Amino acid sequence: MKIAFIGSGHVGQALAKLAIKAGHEVTLTNRHGADSLKEIVAGLGPQAKAADLADIADGQDLIVLAVPFNQIKNIDSNLLKGKKVIDASNYFPQRDGQNTDLLTHKIASSQLVANHFHSSEVAKAFNTFGVTNLGSLAKAAGTPDRIVMTVAGNGEVKKIATDLISEIGFQPYDAGSLSESFKVQADGPIFGFQGTLDEITKKIA
Ligand SMILES: NC(=O)c1ccc[n+]([C@@H]2O[C@H](COP(=O)([O-])OP(=O)(O)OC[C@H]3O[C@@H](n4cnc5c(N)ncnc54)[C@H](OP(=O)(O)O)[C@@H]3O)[C@@H](O)[C@H]2O)c1
């Protein structure tokens, strides 16, 4: 699969590394253009390249949003028209500003992201715990007690996200639809959780 990242910081780079290991090709972007990512891409090897944001969607199977939540609204939704998109962002009021609808759970943060990218299919994943040790936590499919990664959404994009979670070394956990993804957002009970399928099932119950 060809996977492009909008945002090539901690999350973009950590996920790109694991996606490459799983056999995928990655494209990294940011606001500063392909040239600014040359060194990072060289470090990732031949399955990685950089692109300008305007070219992000060219030939890509999947786009991962790995930017601060407050930047989502600044990304032109037409760039991702018709694309499958995974939102890895989290809303933190201290960083991203006060939003009453989000703070009162009138709407889930990733539902707001999906509303912005209204011509794309959006799922939420990769957001619930820090990426610092992601590589060392990953375990091959079939290994018992893999660490859970949650996925929320519907349809084909959710299936793609679920498969990708497993391929990069984690146990997928279905957290329902985007509209009910409160449990897995930054103010939800699963945020920061790092455990097995048994443990998350008990926690959610
Ligand atoms: N860090 C974690 O452990 C972690 C774990 C799970 C989820 N998250 C969430 O994932 C998101 C990214 O976190 P991070 O730690 O990876 O942040 P980060 O290290 O600060 O990286 C952010 C990246 O986004 C790019 N960017 C910012 N605004 C952009 C825009 N409008 N268009 C395109 N690119 C843009 C930045 O590059 P330029 O400034 O050069 O454009 C940078 O490459 C956040 O929402 C965070 O809450 C973080």
PDB file of C-alpha atoms and ligand atoms in Angstrom:
ATOM      1  CA  MET A   1       0.000   0.000   0.000  1.00  0.00           C
ATOM      2  CA  LYS A   2       1.097   3.602  -0.580  1.00  0.00           C
ATOM      3  CA  ILE A   3       0.633   5.630   2.596  1.00  0.00           C
ATOM      4  CA  ALA A   4       1.133   9.396   2.802  1.00  0.00           C
ATOM      5  CA  PHE A   5       1.505  11.380   5.990  1.00  0.00           C
ATOM      6  CA  ILE A   6       0.364  14.945   6.517  1.00  0.00           C
ATOM      7  CA  GLY A   7       2.685  15.811   9.362  1.00  0.00           C
ATOM      8  CA  SER A   8       6.108  14.231   9.645  1.00  0.00           C
ATOM      9  CA  GLY A   9       6.986  14.828  13.268  1.00  0.00           C
ATOM     10  CA  HIS A  10       6.920  12.297  16.107  1.00  0.00           C
ATOM     11  CA  VAL A  11       3.809  10.414  14.948  1.00  0.00           C
ATOM     12  CA  GLY A  12       4.440  10.639  11.208  1.00  0.00           C
ATOM     13  CA  GLN A  13       7.988   9.312  11.518  1.00  0.00           C
ATOM     14  CA  ALA A  14       7.213   6.582  14.064  1.00  0.00           C
ATOM     15  CA  LEU A  15       4.318   5.222  12.005  1.00  0.00           C
ATOM     16  CA  ALA A  16       6.260   5.573   8.749  1.00  0.00           C
ATOM     17  CA  LYS A  17       9.048   3.380  10.189  1.00  0.00           C
ATOM     18  CA  LEU A  18       6.611   0.637  11.182  1.00  0.00           C
ATOM     19  CA  ALA A  19       4.687   0.861   7.888  1.00  0.00           C
ATOM     20  CA  ILE A  20       7.954   0.466   5.958  1.00  0.00           C
ATOM     21  CA  LYS A  21       8.854  -2.557   8.073  1.00  0.00           C
ATOM     22  CA  ALA A  22       5.460  -4.029   7.163  1.00  0.00           C
ATOM     23  CA  GLY A  23       6.273  -3.618   3.456  1.00  0.00           C
ATOM     24  CA  HIS A  24       4.462  -0.375   2.610  1.00  0.00           C
ATOM     25  CA  GLU A  25       5.727   2.681   0.746  1.00  0.00           C
ATOM     26  CA  VAL A  26       5.470   6.005   2.576  1.00  0.00           C
ATOM     27  CA  THR A  27       5.384   9.640   1.522  1.00  0.00           C
ATOM     28  CA  LEU A  28       6.031  12.365   4.072  1.00  0.00           C
ATOM     29  CA  THR A  29       4.780  15.941   3.872  1.00  0.00           C
ATOM     30  CA  ASN A  30       4.663  19.059   6.024  1.00  0.00           C
ATOM     31  CA  ARG A  31       4.038  22.767   5.494  1.00  0.00           C
ATOM     32  CA  HIS A  32       7.622  23.464   4.497  1.00  0.00           C
ATOM     33  CA  GLY A  33       7.918  21.365   1.352  1.00  0.00           C
ATOM     34  CA  ALA A  34       9.648  18.166   0.229  1.00  0.00           C
ATOM     35  CA  ASP A  35      13.180  19.629   0.503  1.00  0.00           C
ATOM     36  CA  SER A  36      12.752  20.185   4.240  1.00  0.00           C
ATOM     37  CA  LEU A  37      12.200  16.422   4.706  1.00  0.00           C
ATOM     38  CA  LYS A  38      15.232  15.184   2.708  1.00  0.00           C
ATOM     39  CA  GLU A  39      17.275  14.031   5.712  1.00  0.00           C
ATOM     40  CA  ILE A  40      14.371  12.294   7.427  1.00  0.00           C
ATOM     41  CA  VAL A  41      13.435  10.448   4.244  1.00  0.00           C
ATOM     42  CA  ALA A  42      17.045   9.406   3.645  1.00  0.00           C
ATOM     43  CA  GLY A  43      17.102   7.955   7.157  1.00  0.00           C
ATOM     44  CA  LEU A  44      13.947   5.939   6.443  1.00  0.00           C
ATOM     45  CA  GLY A  45      15.432   4.321   3.328  1.00  0.00           C
ATOM     46  CA  PRO A  46      14.256   3.524  -0.218  1.00  0.00           C
ATOM     47  CA  GLN A  47      10.594   2.865   0.643  1.00  0.00           C
ATOM     48  CA  ALA A  48      10.248   6.501   1.773  1.00  0.00           C
ATOM     49  CA  LYS A  49       9.982   9.726  -0.168  1.00  0.00           C
ATOM     50  CA  ALA A  50       8.966  13.300   0.504  1.00  0.00           C
ATOM     51  CA  ALA A  51       6.404  15.375  -1.368  1.00  0.00           C
ATOM     52  CA  ASP A  52       4.955  18.851  -1.289  1.00  0.00           C
ATOM     53  CA  LEU A  53       1.606  18.995   0.463  1.00  0.00           C
ATOM     54  CA  ALA A  54      -0.149  20.009  -2.777  1.00  0.00           C
ATOM     55  CA  ASP A  55       0.821  16.630  -4.286  1.00  0.00           C
ATOM     56  CA  ILE A  56      -0.107  14.569  -1.234  1.00  0.00           C
ATOM     57  CA  ALA A  57      -2.930  12.556  -2.775  1.00  0.00           C
ATOM     58  CA  ASP A  58      -1.179  11.501  -6.005  1.00  0.00           C
ATOM     59  CA  GLY A  59      -1.522   7.721  -6.277  1.00  0.00           C
ATOM     60  CA  GLN A  60      -1.889   7.211  -2.526  1.00  0.00           C
ATOM     61  CA  ASP A  61      -4.061   4.459  -1.014  1.00  0.00           C
ATOM     62  CA  LEU A  62      -4.209   6.004   2.443  1.00  0.00           C
ATOM     63  CA  ILE A  63      -3.502   9.364   4.074  1.00  0.00           C
ATOM     64  CA  VAL A  64      -2.610   9.684   7.765  1.00  0.00           C
ATOM     65  CA  LEU A  65      -3.261  13.004   9.494  1.00  0.00           C
ATOM     66  CA  ALA A  66      -0.414  13.496  11.988  1.00  0.00           C
ATOM     67  CA  VAL A  67      -0.635  17.218  12.735  1.00  0.00           C
ATOM     68  CA  PRO A  68      -1.677  19.171  15.831  1.00  0.00           C
ATOM     69  CA  PHE A  69      -5.497  19.286  15.965  1.00  0.00           C
ATOM     70  CA  ASN A  70      -5.486  23.071  15.596  1.00  0.00           C
ATOM     71  CA  GLN A  71      -3.909  22.657  12.129  1.00  0.00           C
ATOM     72  CA  ILE A  72      -6.621  20.409  10.693  1.00  0.00           C
ATOM     73  CA  LYS A  73      -8.792  23.352   9.651  1.00  0.00           C
ATOM     74  CA  ASN A  74      -5.833  24.827   7.731  1.00  0.00           C
ATOM     75  CA  ILE A  75      -5.528  21.769   5.449  1.00  0.00           C
ATOM     76  CA  ASP A  76      -7.477  22.145   2.197  1.00  0.00           C
ATOM     77  CA  SER A  77     -10.132  19.415   2.245  1.00  0.00           C
ATOM     78  CA  ASN A  78     -10.076  19.245  -1.580  1.00  0.00           C
ATOM     79  CA  LEU A  79      -6.552  17.799  -1.369  1.00  0.00           C
ATOM     80  CA  LEU A  80      -8.002  14.634   0.146  1.00  0.00           C
ATOM     81  CA  LYS A  81     -11.183  14.400  -1.932  1.00  0.00           C
ATOM     82  CA  GLY A  82     -12.199  10.746  -2.417  1.00  0.00           C
ATOM     83  CA  LYS A  83      -9.313   9.513  -0.241  1.00  0.00           C
ATOM     84  CA  LYS A  84      -9.235   7.126   2.710  1.00  0.00           C
ATOM     85  CA  VAL A  85      -7.924   9.043   5.712  1.00  0.00           C
ATOM     86  CA  ILE A  86      -6.834   8.058   9.225  1.00  0.00           C
ATOM     87  CA  ASP A  87      -6.948  10.804  11.831  1.00  0.00           C
ATOM     88  CA  ALA A  88      -4.221  10.328  14.454  1.00  0.00           C
ATOM     89  CA  SER A  89      -4.713  13.773  15.997  1.00  0.00           C
ATOM     90  CA  ASN A  90      -5.873  14.613  19.506  1.00  0.00           C
ATOM     91  CA  TYR A  91      -7.701  17.675  20.747  1.00  0.00           C
ATOM     92  CA  PHE A  92      -6.057  19.330  23.765  1.00  0.00           C
ATOM     93  CA  PRO A  93      -7.802  22.592  24.755  1.00  0.00           C
ATOM     94  CA  GLN A  94      -4.582  23.982  26.275  1.00  0.00           C
ATOM     95  CA  ARG A  95      -2.786  23.591  22.924  1.00  0.00           C
ATOM     96  CA  ASP A  96      -5.631  23.728  20.422  1.00  0.00           C
ATOM     97  CA  GLY A  97      -7.933  26.366  21.958  1.00  0.00           C
ATOM     98  CA  GLN A  98     -11.322  26.241  23.696  1.00  0.00           C
ATOM     99  CA  ASN A  99     -14.083  24.632  21.639  1.00  0.00           C
ATOM    100  CA  THR A 100     -17.342  24.308  23.570  1.00  0.00           C
ATOM    101  CA  ASP A 101     -18.797  21.628  21.285  1.00  0.00           C
ATOM    102  CA  LEU A 102     -15.734  19.437  21.895  1.00  0.00           C
ATOM    103  CA  LEU A 103     -15.458  20.204  25.605  1.00  0.00           C
ATOM    104  CA  THR A 104     -19.147  19.367  26.202  1.00  0.00           C
ATOM    105  CA  HIS A 105     -19.018  16.269  23.961  1.00  0.00           C
ATOM    106  CA  LYS A 106     -21.602  17.665  21.605  1.00  0.00           C
ATOM    107  CA  ILE A 107     -19.313  16.238  18.940  1.00  0.00           C
ATOM    108  CA  ALA A 108     -16.294  13.885  19.010  1.00  0.00           C
ATOM    109  CA  SER A 109     -13.010  15.472  17.905  1.00  0.00           C
ATOM    110  CA  SER A 110     -12.532  13.062  14.992  1.00  0.00           C
ATOM    111  CA  GLN A 111     -16.119  13.601  13.869  1.00  0.00           C
ATOM    112  CA  LEU A 112     -15.198  17.272  13.550  1.00  0.00           C
ATOM    113  CA  VAL A 113     -12.159  16.225  11.489  1.00  0.00           C
ATOM    114  CA  ALA A 114     -14.403  14.030   9.305  1.00  0.00           C
ATOM    115  CA  ASN A 115     -16.810  16.945   8.838  1.00  0.00           C
ATOM    116  CA  HIS A 116     -13.891  19.079   7.629  1.00  0.00           C
ATOM    117  CA  PHE A 117     -12.776  16.356   5.170  1.00  0.00           C
ATOM    118  CA  HIS A 118     -16.366  15.818   4.046  1.00  0.00           C
ATOM    119  CA  SER A 119     -15.400  14.311   0.689  1.00  0.00           C
ATOM    120  CA  SER A 120     -13.106  11.698   2.256  1.00  0.00           C
ATOM    121  CA  GLU A 121     -13.656   8.544   4.323  1.00  0.00           C
ATOM    122  CA  VAL A 122     -12.184   9.093   7.781  1.00  0.00           C
ATOM    123  CA  ALA A 123     -11.316   6.686  10.613  1.00  0.00           C
ATOM    124  CA  LYS A 124      -9.573   7.438  13.918  1.00  0.00           C
ATOM    125  CA  ALA A 125      -6.525   5.416  14.988  1.00  0.00           C
ATOM    126  CA  PHE A 126      -2.952   5.632  16.296  1.00  0.00           C
ATOM    127  CA  ASN A 127      -3.885   8.384  18.758  1.00  0.00           C
ATOM    128  CA  THR A 128      -4.295   6.789  22.184  1.00  0.00           C
ATOM    129  CA  PHE A 129      -0.709   6.479  23.397  1.00  0.00           C
ATOM    130  CA  GLY A 130       2.702   8.047  22.939  1.00  0.00           C
ATOM    131  CA  VAL A 131       4.821   7.002  20.002  1.00  0.00           C
ATOM    132  CA  THR A 132       8.220   7.192  21.739  1.00  0.00           C
ATOM    133  CA  ASN A 133       8.516   3.428  22.229  1.00  0.00           C
ATOM    134  CA  LEU A 134       6.203   2.332  19.436  1.00  0.00           C
ATOM    135  CA  GLY A 135       8.838   0.163  17.717  1.00  0.00           C
ATOM    136  CA  SER A 136       9.702  -1.769  20.863  1.00  0.00           C
ATOM    137  CA  LEU A 137       6.014  -2.387  21.694  1.00  0.00           C
ATOM    138  CA  ALA A 138       5.206  -3.886  18.280  1.00  0.00           C
ATOM    139  CA  LYS A 139       4.884  -7.684  18.085  1.00  0.00           C
ATOM    140  CA  ALA A 140       4.223  -9.868  15.036  1.00  0.00           C
ATOM    141  CA  ALA A 141       0.699 -11.129  14.352  1.00  0.00           C
ATOM    142  CA  GLY A 142       0.027 -14.360  16.219  1.00  0.00           C
ATOM    143  CA  THR A 143       2.167 -13.325  19.215  1.00  0.00           C
ATOM    144  CA  PRO A 144       0.070 -13.554  22.396  1.00  0.00           C
ATOM    145  CA  ASP A 145      -0.792 -10.418  24.385  1.00  0.00           C
ATOM    146  CA  ARG A 146      -0.112  -7.834  21.721  1.00  0.00           C
ATOM    147  CA  ILE A 147      -0.702  -4.222  22.781  1.00  0.00           C
ATOM    148  CA  VAL A 148      -4.078  -2.898  21.656  1.00  0.00           C
ATOM    149  CA  MET A 149      -4.540  -0.009  19.249  1.00  0.00           C
ATOM    150  CA  THR A 150      -8.056   1.301  18.895  1.00  0.00           C
ATOM    151  CA  VAL A 151      -9.832   2.095  15.665  1.00  0.00           C
ATOM    152  CA  ALA A 152     -13.063   4.071  15.293  1.00  0.00           C
ATOM    153  CA  GLY A 153     -15.043   4.691  12.136  1.00  0.00           C
ATOM    154  CA  ASN A 154     -17.042   2.819   9.547  1.00  0.00           C
ATOM    155  CA  GLY A 155     -16.717   1.102   6.197  1.00  0.00           C
ATOM    156  CA  GLU A 156     -13.683   0.394   4.047  1.00  0.00           C
ATOM    157  CA  VAL A 157     -11.372   2.901   5.730  1.00  0.00           C
ATOM    158  CA  LYS A 158     -11.971   1.227   9.089  1.00  0.00           C
ATOM    159  CA  LYS A 159     -11.040  -2.135   7.590  1.00  0.00           C
ATOM    160  CA  ILE A 160      -7.864  -0.658   6.100  1.00  0.00           C
ATOM    161  CA  ALA A 161      -6.950   0.909   9.451  1.00  0.00           C
ATOM    162  CA  THR A 162      -7.680  -2.352  11.286  1.00  0.00           C
ATOM    163  CA  ASP A 163      -5.477  -4.366   8.934  1.00  0.00           C
ATOM    164  CA  LEU A 164      -2.682  -1.781   9.122  1.00  0.00           C
ATOM    165  CA  ILE A 165      -2.715  -1.815  12.939  1.00  0.00           C
ATOM    166  CA  SER A 166      -2.222  -5.572  12.881  1.00  0.00           C
ATOM    167  CA  GLU A 167       0.472  -5.432  10.185  1.00  0.00           C
ATOM    168  CA  ILE A 168       2.570  -2.914  12.127  1.00  0.00           C
ATOM    169  CA  GLY A 169       2.486  -5.102  15.241  1.00  0.00           C
ATOM    170  CA  PHE A 170      -0.553  -4.261  17.349  1.00  0.00           C
ATOM    171  CA  GLN A 171      -3.898  -5.803  18.260  1.00  0.00           C
ATOM    172  CA  PRO A 172      -6.781  -3.859  16.657  1.00  0.00           C
ATOM    173  CA  TYR A 173      -9.691  -2.975  18.938  1.00  0.00           C
ATOM    174  CA  ASP A 174     -12.994  -1.768  17.486  1.00  0.00           C
ATOM    175  CA  ALA A 175     -13.988   1.421  19.328  1.00  0.00           C
ATOM    176  CA  GLY A 176     -17.211   1.929  17.371  1.00  0.00           C
ATOM    177  CA  SER A 177     -18.116   4.736  15.018  1.00  0.00           C
ATOM    178  CA  LEU A 178     -16.494   8.163  14.798  1.00  0.00           C
ATOM    179  CA  SER A 179     -19.543   9.861  16.265  1.00  0.00           C
ATOM    180  CA  GLU A 180     -19.142   7.798  19.431  1.00  0.00           C
ATOM    181  CA  SER A 181     -15.341   7.921  19.629  1.00  0.00           C
ATOM    182  CA  PHE A 182     -15.314   9.903  22.903  1.00  0.00           C
ATOM    183  CA  LYS A 183     -13.766   6.986  24.836  1.00  0.00           C
ATOM    184  CA  VAL A 184     -10.631   7.024  22.689  1.00  0.00           C
ATOM    185  CA  GLN A 185     -10.087  10.768  22.416  1.00  0.00           C
ATOM    186  CA  ALA A 186      -7.735  12.752  24.623  1.00  0.00           C
ATOM    187  CA  ASP A 187     -10.258  13.287  27.476  1.00  0.00           C
ATOM    188  CA  GLY A 188     -11.571   9.703  27.305  1.00  0.00           C
ATOM    189  CA  PRO A 189     -10.898   6.729  29.614  1.00  0.00           C
ATOM    190  CA  ILE A 190      -8.874   4.781  27.037  1.00  0.00           C
ATOM    191  CA  PHE A 191      -6.485   7.642  26.312  1.00  0.00           C
ATOM    192  CA  GLY A 192      -2.995   6.643  27.510  1.00  0.00           C
ATOM    193  CA  PHE A 193      -4.052   3.004  27.883  1.00  0.00           C
ATOM    194  CA  GLN A 194      -1.362   0.524  26.930  1.00  0.00           C
ATOM    195  CA  GLY A 195      -2.485  -3.049  27.423  1.00  0.00           C
ATOM    196  CA  THR A 196      -3.875  -6.226  25.966  1.00  0.00           C
ATOM    197  CA  LEU A 197      -7.268  -7.117  24.517  1.00  0.00           C
ATOM    198  CA  ASP A 198      -8.350  -8.706  27.831  1.00  0.00           C
ATOM    199  CA  GLU A 199      -7.327  -5.602  29.750  1.00  0.00           C
ATOM    200  CA  ILE A 200      -9.127  -3.137  27.465  1.00  0.00           C
ATOM    201  CA  THR A 201     -12.269  -5.285  27.470  1.00  0.00           C
ATOM    202  CA  LYS A 202     -12.321  -5.165  31.296  1.00  0.00           C
ATOM    203  CA  LYS A 203     -11.574  -1.430  31.344  1.00  0.00           C
ATOM    204  CA  ILE A 204     -14.359  -0.585  28.911  1.00  0.00           C
ATOM    205  CA  ALA A 205     -16.845  -2.846  30.723  1.00  0.00           C
TER     206      ALA A 205
HETATM  207  N1  LIG B   1       3.521  12.554  20.012  1.00  0.00           N
HETATM  208  C1  LIG B   1       2.783  11.477  20.335  1.00  0.00           C
HETATM  209  O1  LIG B   1       3.252  10.547  21.039  1.00  0.00           O
HETATM  210  C2  LIG B   1       1.363  11.364  19.829  1.00  0.00           C
HETATM  211  C3  LIG B   1       0.727  10.121  19.916  1.00  0.00           C
HETATM  212  C4  LIG B   1      -0.554   9.969  19.378  1.00  0.00           C
HETATM  213  C5  LIG B   1      -1.180  11.065  18.776  1.00  0.00           C
HETATM  214  N2  LIG B   1      -0.552  12.280  18.737  1.00  0.00           N
HETATM  215  C6  LIG B   1      -1.237  13.390  18.046  1.00  0.00           C
HETATM  216  O2  LIG B   1      -0.746  13.372  16.701  1.00  0.00           O
HETATM  217  C7  LIG B   1      -0.633  14.698  16.188  1.00  0.00           C
HETATM  218  C8  LIG B   1       0.818  14.965  15.780  1.00  0.00           C
HETATM  219  O3  LIG B   1       1.638  14.879  16.929  1.00  0.00           O
HETATM  220  P1  LIG B   1       3.237  14.893  16.816  1.00  0.00           P
HETATM  221  O4  LIG B   1       3.734  14.636  18.189  1.00  0.00           O
HETATM  222  O5  LIG B   1       3.681  14.046  15.700  1.00  0.00           O
HETATM  223  O6  LIG B   1       3.485  16.435  16.433  1.00  0.00           O
HETATM  224  P2  LIG B   1       4.848  17.077  15.912  1.00  0.00           P
HETATM  225  O7  LIG B   1       6.008  16.222  16.265  1.00  0.00           O
HETATM  226  O8  LIG B   1       4.810  18.492  16.376  1.00  0.00           O
HETATM  227  O9  LIG B   1       4.682  17.042  14.322  1.00  0.00           O
HETATM  228  C9  LIG B   1       3.691  17.763  13.676  1.00  0.00           C
HETATM  229  C10 LIG B   1       3.972  17.710  12.189  1.00  0.00           C
HETATM  230  O10 LIG B   1       2.888  18.335  11.518  1.00  0.00           O
HETATM  231  C11 LIG B   1       3.408  19.250  10.545  1.00  0.00           C
HETATM  232  N3  LIG B   1       2.381  20.254  10.348  1.00  0.00           N
HETATM  233  C12 LIG B   1       1.887  21.146  11.239  1.00  0.00           C
HETATM  234  N4  LIG B   1       0.900  21.861  10.689  1.00  0.00           N
HETATM  235  C13 LIG B   1       0.743  21.388   9.434  1.00  0.00           C
HETATM  236  C14 LIG B   1      -0.128  21.721   8.364  1.00  0.00           C
HETATM  237  N5  LIG B   1      -1.067  22.670   8.475  1.00  0.00           N
HETATM  238  N6  LIG B   1      -0.014  21.042   7.199  1.00  0.00           N
HETATM  239  C15 LIG B   1       0.931  20.066   7.062  1.00  0.00           C
HETATM  240  N7  LIG B   1       1.788  19.711   8.035  1.00  0.00           N
HETATM  241  C16 LIG B   1       1.696  20.379   9.207  1.00  0.00           C
HETATM  242  C17 LIG B   1       4.699  19.735  11.173  1.00  0.00           C
HETATM  243  O11 LIG B   1       5.610  20.208  10.236  1.00  0.00           O
HETATM  244  P3  LIG B   1       5.751  21.743   9.813  1.00  0.00           P
HETATM  245  O12 LIG B   1       5.633  22.561  11.073  1.00  0.00           O
HETATM  246  O13 LIG B   1       7.100  21.787   9.170  1.00  0.00           O
HETATM  247  O14 LIG B   1       4.634  21.974   8.866  1.00  0.00           O
HETATM  248  C18 LIG B   1       5.232  18.431  11.753  1.00  0.00           C
HETATM  249  O15 LIG B   1       5.862  17.668  10.744  1.00  0.00           O
HETATM  250  C19 LIG B   1      -1.147  15.618  17.291  1.00  0.00           C
HETATM  251  O16 LIG B   1      -2.506  15.889  17.072  1.00  0.00           O
HETATM  252  C20 LIG B   1      -0.945  14.788  18.561  1.00  0.00           C
HETATM  253  O17 LIG B   1      -1.849  15.170  19.577  1.00  0.00           O
HETATM  254  C21 LIG B   1       0.708  12.453  19.241  1.00  0.00           C
END
